[in-house]
């Protein structure tokens, strides 16, 4: 996990189409300038970055389902619950599942656990749009680097 | 149609925080009700869930952009409800 680069996922550990779900893992970094401000002397993973982590987990799920044909952009967060503090150097496990695949949008549910305990969960909405030029290849390459299995393009 | 209209009007009023009385069969969801694209996503999700359908919004928008259909055909409330009824009927067939 590299907070400053918004690289929130270390490994994709499972991807299934039926039912549609994706699992991933990360370790909250031991050091980050973010912790200097959040909070001085009491470093905690910011809740908004936990939400971003759930969004990225959901995003890779949606990319896998559409074969990296179109890009999911976070459009809404509902029912977000931040249930537990997460400190640096903590391993976390993410899970995202598909709630609804609409026309031009999708809705997922995602959650994060640490040491088997619920950290946070949310329902997330994404707009699904054509990739900006060049981004599709980068996203696919990054997903491969995370260990995501190769997926066929879906027309 | 009337039950579909009431259901859709309730969804729009609640989801977009619009006075239910303004949601008439003649109302255009964008021009008259002021629903933006993000709010329309929330509404589409609620309608898809409530009716068990997948509104082909992208196809509708493409037809409008290409001049193959009038926007009113999909985004005036009475017509939107008619399209929803068609999708529900097609799903049952």
XYZ file of N, CA and C in Angstrom, chain A:
465
model
N 0.856 -1.189 0.000
C 0.000 0.000 0.000
C 0.891 1.238 0.000
N 0.689 2.115 -0.951
C 1.451 3.373 -1.029
C 0.434 4.504 -1.001
N 0.257 5.044 0.182
C -0.822 6.011 0.366
C -0.654 7.227 -0.524
N 0.584 7.698 -0.645
C 0.812 8.950 -1.398
C 0.516 8.773 -2.884
N 0.530 7.532 -3.361
C 0.266 7.262 -4.774
C -1.138 6.682 -4.984
N -1.903 6.669 -3.908
C -3.245 6.093 -3.972
C -3.217 4.651 -4.479
N -2.159 3.947 -4.154
C -2.098 2.519 -4.471
C -2.480 1.768 -3.202
N -3.763 1.437 -3.108
C -4.312 0.961 -1.849
C -4.325 -0.564 -1.744
N -4.098 -1.246 -2.859
C -4.176 -2.708 -2.853
C -2.788 -3.291 -3.075
N -2.416 -4.242 -2.220
C -1.139 -4.945 -2.416
C -1.313 -6.162 -3.311
N -2.334 -6.976 -3.017
C -2.543 -8.204 -3.783
C -4.026 -8.452 -3.994
N -4.373 -8.850 -5.186
C -5.710 -9.397 -5.435
C -5.608 -10.892 -5.201
N -6.371 -11.393 -4.258
C -6.220 -12.805 -3.858
C -7.316 -13.692 -4.416
N -8.423 -13.107 -4.866
C -9.494 -13.927 -5.450
C -10.367 -13.047 -6.335
N -10.788 -13.618 -7.455
C -11.739 -12.936 -8.336
C -12.682 -13.992 -8.891
N -13.965 -13.793 -8.671
C -14.969 -14.740 -9.160
C -16.043 -13.985 -9.935
N -16.498 -14.611 -11.014
C -17.596 -14.006 -11.783
C -18.967 -14.402 -11.226
N -19.050 -15.606 -10.657
C -20.356 -16.082 -10.212
C -20.247 -16.748 -8.853
N -20.721 -16.110 -7.784
C -21.220 -14.728 -7.775
C -20.057 -13.756 -7.920
N -20.346 -12.560 -8.443
C -19.252 -11.620 -8.703
C -18.667 -11.053 -7.408
N -17.395 -11.378 -7.186
C -16.757 -10.869 -5.981
C -15.250 -10.863 -6.166
N -14.590 -10.005 -5.412
C -13.136 -9.906 -5.463
C -12.614 -9.728 -4.045
N -11.503 -10.402 -3.775
C -10.839 -10.245 -2.478
C -9.434 -9.711 -2.711
N -8.961 -8.929 -1.774
C -7.619 -8.367 -1.887
C -7.065 -8.136 -0.492
N -5.760 -7.931 -0.439
C -5.113 -7.672 0.853
C -4.153 -6.494 0.732
N -3.857 -5.916 1.855
C -2.870 -4.842 1.943
C -2.320 -4.785 3.360
N -1.248 -4.077 3.490
C -0.722 -3.753 4.825
C -0.624 -2.235 4.916
N -1.240 -1.678 5.926
C -1.117 -0.234 6.129
C 0.363 0.081 6.355
N 0.927 1.042 5.612
C 2.372 1.271 5.743
C 2.753 1.735 7.151
N 4.002 1.407 7.478
C 4.510 1.787 8.794
C 4.749 3.291 8.867
N 5.213 3.837 7.737
C 5.545 5.261 7.686
C 4.810 5.923 6.523
N 4.350 7.124 6.729
C 3.779 7.926 5.641
C 3.643 9.361 6.136
N 3.912 10.336 5.250
C 3.694 11.730 5.660
C 2.254 11.997 6.095
N 1.347 11.166 5.581
C -0.062 11.347 5.957
C -0.237 11.211 7.469
N 0.542 10.312 8.068
C 0.404 10.080 9.509
C 0.958 11.239 10.348
N 1.748 12.087 9.685
C 2.257 13.249 10.436
C 1.123 14.218 10.776
N 0.103 14.197 9.899
C -1.032 15.082 10.163
C -2.244 14.355 10.712
N -2.282 13.044 10.541
C -3.481 12.282 10.900
C -3.083 11.120 11.782
N -2.820 11.307 13.083
C -2.778 12.594 13.778
C -1.400 12.723 14.415
N -0.918 13.942 14.700
C 0.432 14.097 15.255
C 0.620 13.271 16.531
N 1.549 12.309 16.434
C 1.822 11.461 17.594
C 0.855 10.308 17.761
N -0.217 10.296 16.983
C -1.234 9.236 17.078
C -1.657 8.821 15.671
N -0.778 8.142 14.954
C -1.071 7.835 13.549
C -2.247 6.871 13.385
N -3.179 7.259 12.518
C -4.331 6.413 12.204
C -4.591 6.487 10.702
N -4.979 5.368 10.128
C -5.369 5.366 8.719
C -6.633 6.213 8.571
N -6.584 7.272 7.704
C -7.775 8.119 7.541
C -8.971 7.336 6.994
N -10.129 7.635 7.517
C -11.349 6.951 7.067
C -11.601 7.130 5.583
N -11.299 8.318 5.056
C -11.543 8.537 3.622
C -10.651 7.629 2.780
N -9.470 7.288 3.297
C -8.601 6.383 2.542
C -9.059 4.933 2.674
N -9.720 4.602 3.768
C -10.354 3.281 3.865
C -11.483 3.188 2.837
N -12.231 4.270 2.680
C -13.285 4.275 1.666
C -12.670 4.160 0.272
N -11.572 4.874 0.036
C -10.884 4.756 -1.245
C -10.411 3.313 -1.469
N -9.948 2.673 -0.411
C -9.499 1.278 -0.525
C -10.666 0.374 -0.922
N -11.829 0.603 -0.327
C -13.014 -0.177 -0.724
C -13.415 0.141 -2.162
N -13.252 1.407 -2.557
C -13.603 1.796 -3.928
C -12.675 1.114 -4.931
N -11.375 1.051 -4.612
C -10.452 0.408 -5.542
C -10.704 -1.096 -5.624
N -11.033 -1.696 -4.491
C -11.364 -3.129 -4.499
C -12.591 -3.366 -5.387
N -13.597 -2.517 -5.234
C -14.795 -2.616 -6.079
C -14.442 -2.330 -7.536
N -13.571 -1.360 -7.738
C -13.202 -0.984 -9.107
C -12.548 -2.138 -9.845
N -11.645 -2.851 -9.171
C -11.016 -4.001 -9.845
C -12.027 -5.119 -10.081
N -12.980 -5.255 -9.166
C -14.044 -6.229 -9.418
C -14.779 -5.872 -10.709
N -15.171 -4.611 -10.853
C -15.937 -4.195 -12.034
C -15.087 -4.279 -13.296
N -13.806 -3.922 -13.183
C -12.908 -4.051 -14.340
C -12.793 -5.516 -14.766
N -12.687 -6.403 -13.786
C -12.609 -7.825 -14.116
C -13.881 -8.308 -14.797
N -15.015 -7.836 -14.301
C -16.285 -8.285 -14.869
C -16.476 -7.779 -16.296
N -15.990 -6.569 -16.578
C -16.188 -6.062 -17.954
C -14.946 -6.281 -18.832
N -14.007 -7.067 -18.327
C -12.847 -7.399 -19.144
C -11.962 -6.203 -19.428
N -11.889 -5.277 -18.502
C -11.072 -4.066 -18.660
C -11.468 -3.303 -19.930
N -12.777 -3.332 -20.217
C -13.265 -2.638 -21.412
C -13.653 -1.201 -21.109
N -14.084 -0.933 -19.881
C -14.538 0.407 -19.510
C -14.119 0.679 -18.073
N -14.035 1.968 -17.753
C -13.472 2.370 -16.462
C -14.575 2.729 -15.459
N -14.551 2.114 -14.285
C -15.486 2.548 -13.241
C -14.935 3.766 -12.492
N -15.748 4.791 -12.381
C -15.380 5.989 -11.619
C -16.333 6.100 -10.424
N -15.759 6.286 -9.249
C -16.582 6.377 -8.043
C -17.561 7.554 -8.157
N -18.833 7.266 -7.944
C -19.861 8.299 -8.087
C -20.674 8.503 -6.817
N -20.666 7.514 -5.933
C -21.468 7.677 -4.725
C -21.069 6.693 -3.649
N -21.181 7.130 -2.417
C -20.900 6.276 -1.254
C -22.089 6.394 -0.321
N -22.714 5.258 -0.049
C -23.848 5.296 0.888
C -23.617 4.257 1.967
N -24.251 4.476 3.066
C -24.218 3.510 4.170
C -22.793 3.171 4.587
N -21.895 4.152 4.507
C -20.512 3.879 4.921
C -20.420 3.875 6.446
N -19.810 2.839 6.956
C -19.583 2.740 8.401
C -18.096 2.518 8.654
N -17.521 3.370 9.481
C -16.118 3.223 9.883
C -16.137 2.727 11.318
N -15.875 1.433 11.493
C -16.199 0.783 12.753
C -15.029 0.668 13.727
N -13.809 0.829 13.195
C -12.651 0.524 14.040
C -11.457 1.343 13.566
N -10.617 1.791 14.482
C -9.380 2.473 14.102
C -8.396 1.472 13.503
N -7.637 1.939 12.525
C -6.597 1.094 11.926
C -5.276 1.830 12.024
N -4.310 1.190 12.647
C -3.010 1.813 12.867
C -2.011 1.369 11.802
N -0.901 2.104 11.670
C 0.142 1.688 10.737
C 0.588 0.260 11.000
N 1.057 -0.383 9.902
C 1.609 -1.736 9.961
C 0.539 -2.795 10.241
N -0.696 -2.479 9.954
C -1.784 -3.440 10.174
C -2.145 -4.122 8.853
N -2.144 -5.447 8.802
C -2.643 -6.143 7.608
C -4.166 -6.023 7.539
N -4.679 -5.765 6.344
C -6.135 -5.668 6.171
C -6.562 -6.547 4.996
N -7.813 -7.009 5.064
C -8.376 -7.838 3.992
C -9.625 -7.164 3.456
N -9.658 -6.993 2.144
C -10.784 -6.319 1.508
C -11.628 -7.329 0.736
N -12.916 -7.002 0.614
C -13.814 -7.848 -0.160
C -14.850 -6.949 -0.813
N -15.120 -7.181 -2.083
C -16.158 -6.417 -2.797
C -17.071 -7.388 -3.522
N -18.350 -7.084 -3.528
C -19.308 -7.908 -4.263
C -20.234 -7.004 -5.060
N -20.788 -7.556 -6.123
C -21.655 -6.777 -7.013
C -23.084 -6.787 -6.486
N -23.654 -5.619 -6.322
C -25.053 -5.499 -5.912
C -25.945 -5.395 -7.139
N -25.528 -4.565 -8.099
C -26.361 -4.366 -9.298
C -25.495 -3.831 -10.423
N -25.682 -4.406 -11.597
C -25.006 -3.891 -12.782
C -26.055 -3.223 -13.652
N -26.048 -1.899 -13.659
C -27.012 -1.159 -14.449
C -26.427 -0.759 -15.790
N -27.154 0.090 -16.479
C -26.699 0.579 -17.782
C -25.868 1.839 -17.555
N -24.553 1.680 -17.692
C -23.672 2.821 -17.484
C -23.331 3.074 -16.037
N -23.743 2.188 -15.166
C -23.403 2.333 -13.750
C -23.415 0.960 -13.084
N -22.817 0.884 -11.924
C -22.851 -0.352 -11.140
C -22.815 0.012 -9.668
N -23.342 -0.886 -8.862
C -23.368 -0.693 -7.410
C -22.708 -1.913 -6.760
N -21.833 -1.646 -5.828
C -21.145 -2.733 -5.116
C -21.323 -2.563 -3.612
N -21.023 -3.642 -2.908
C -20.833 -3.568 -1.459
C -19.403 -3.984 -1.181
N -18.774 -3.287 -0.265
C -17.387 -3.626 0.052
C -17.190 -3.537 1.549
N -16.175 -4.286 1.988
C -15.853 -4.210 3.415
C -14.369 -4.493 3.604
N -13.863 -4.050 4.749
C -12.476 -4.307 5.139
C -12.491 -4.925 6.530
N -11.631 -5.916 6.676
C -11.476 -6.543 7.982
C -10.010 -6.529 8.376
N -9.770 -6.498 9.652
C -8.407 -6.591 10.171
C -8.418 -7.557 11.345
N -7.543 -8.543 11.281
C -7.493 -9.560 12.328
C -8.874 -10.189 12.521
N -9.590 -10.363 11.415
C -10.902 -11.003 11.458
C -12.033 -10.114 11.930
N -11.719 -8.875 12.271
C -12.759 -7.985 12.807
C -13.139 -6.918 11.780
N -14.419 -6.554 11.763
C -14.906 -5.581 10.789
C -14.281 -4.206 11.043
N -13.691 -3.651 10.006
C -13.116 -2.302 10.077
C -14.093 -1.282 9.508
N -14.628 -1.583 8.318
C -15.543 -0.645 7.671
C -16.299 -1.367 6.577
N -17.409 -0.771 6.154
C -18.172 -1.303 5.027
C -18.974 -0.177 4.409
N -19.356 -0.373 3.180
C -20.092 0.679 2.463
C -20.740 0.103 1.224
N -21.745 0.829 0.744
C -22.289 0.560 -0.582
C -21.776 1.669 -1.492
N -21.263 1.281 -2.647
C -20.587 2.231 -3.534
C -21.229 2.203 -4.917
N -21.370 3.395 -5.493
C -21.902 3.478 -6.865
C -20.809 3.987 -7.784
N -20.763 3.411 -8.982
C -19.757 3.800 -9.969
C -20.435 4.158 -11.284
N -19.949 5.210 -11.910
C -20.253 5.446 -13.316
C -19.292 4.598 -14.131
N -19.797 3.970 -15.168
C -18.933 3.145 -16.019
C -18.800 3.871 -17.366
N -17.589 4.337 -17.643
C -17.374 5.180 -18.823
C -16.251 4.623 -19.685
N -16.179 5.042 -20.947
C -15.034 4.627 -21.773
C -13.735 5.087 -21.124
N -12.692 4.271 -21.315
C -11.381 4.642 -20.779
C -10.867 5.913 -21.436
N -10.300 6.828 -20.659
C -9.497 7.885 -21.273
C -8.328 7.226 -22.016
N -7.808 7.872 -23.069
C -6.765 7.246 -23.879
C -5.587 6.755 -23.037
N -5.228 5.487 -23.242
C -4.048 4.917 -22.598
C -4.278 4.355 -21.212
N -5.352 4.740 -20.566
C -5.542 4.303 -19.175
C -5.885 2.819 -19.076
N -6.627 2.313 -20.040
C -7.030 0.914 -19.998
C -5.838 -0.015 -19.900
N -4.823 0.239 -20.728
C -3.626 -0.614 -20.722
C -2.913 -0.505 -19.370
N -2.859 0.699 -18.838
C -2.199 0.877 -17.536
C -2.946 0.152 -16.428
N -4.268 0.223 -16.457
C -5.050 -0.439 -15.412
C -4.890 -1.950 -15.499
N -4.896 -2.479 -16.715
C -4.740 -3.925 -16.886
C -3.349 -4.365 -16.403
N -2.316 -3.578 -16.766
C -0.955 -3.923 -16.342
C -0.831 -3.852 -14.822
N -1.439 -2.849 -14.228
C -1.365 -2.724 -12.777
C -2.087 -3.892 -12.099
N -3.235 -4.266 -12.650
C -3.985 -5.387 -12.075
C -3.178 -6.672 -12.158
N -2.500 -6.866 -13.273
C -1.653 -8.061 -13.413
C -0.566 -8.055 -12.350
N 0.011 -6.879 -12.108
C 1.045 -6.761 -11.084
C 0.515 -7.045 -9.681
N -0.774 -6.836 -9.490
C -1.382 -7.119 -8.180
C -1.747 -8.579 -8.031
N -1.564 -9.348 -9.113
C -1.883 -10.771 -9.047
C -3.272 -11.101 -9.524
N -3.954 -10.135 -10.147
C -5.300 -10.418 -10.641
C -5.216 -11.337 -11.842
N -6.026 -12.397 -11.869
C -5.953 -13.308 -12.993
C -6.346 -12.616 -14.289
N -5.793 -13.094 -15.393
C -6.124 -12.515 -16.701
C -7.607 -12.725 -16.975
N -8.241 -11.704 -17.510
C -9.663 -11.806 -17.831
C -9.847 -11.471 -19.297
N -10.815 -12.152 -19.901
C -11.111 -11.904 -21.306
C -11.873 -10.605 -21.438
N -11.609 -9.897 -22.547
C -12.372 -8.685 -22.834
C -13.823 -9.057 -23.094
N -14.724 -8.282 -22.519
C -16.157 -8.491 -22.736
C -16.641 -7.436 -23.696
N -17.260 -7.853 -24.822
C -17.673 -6.841 -25.797
C -18.714 -5.892 -25.224
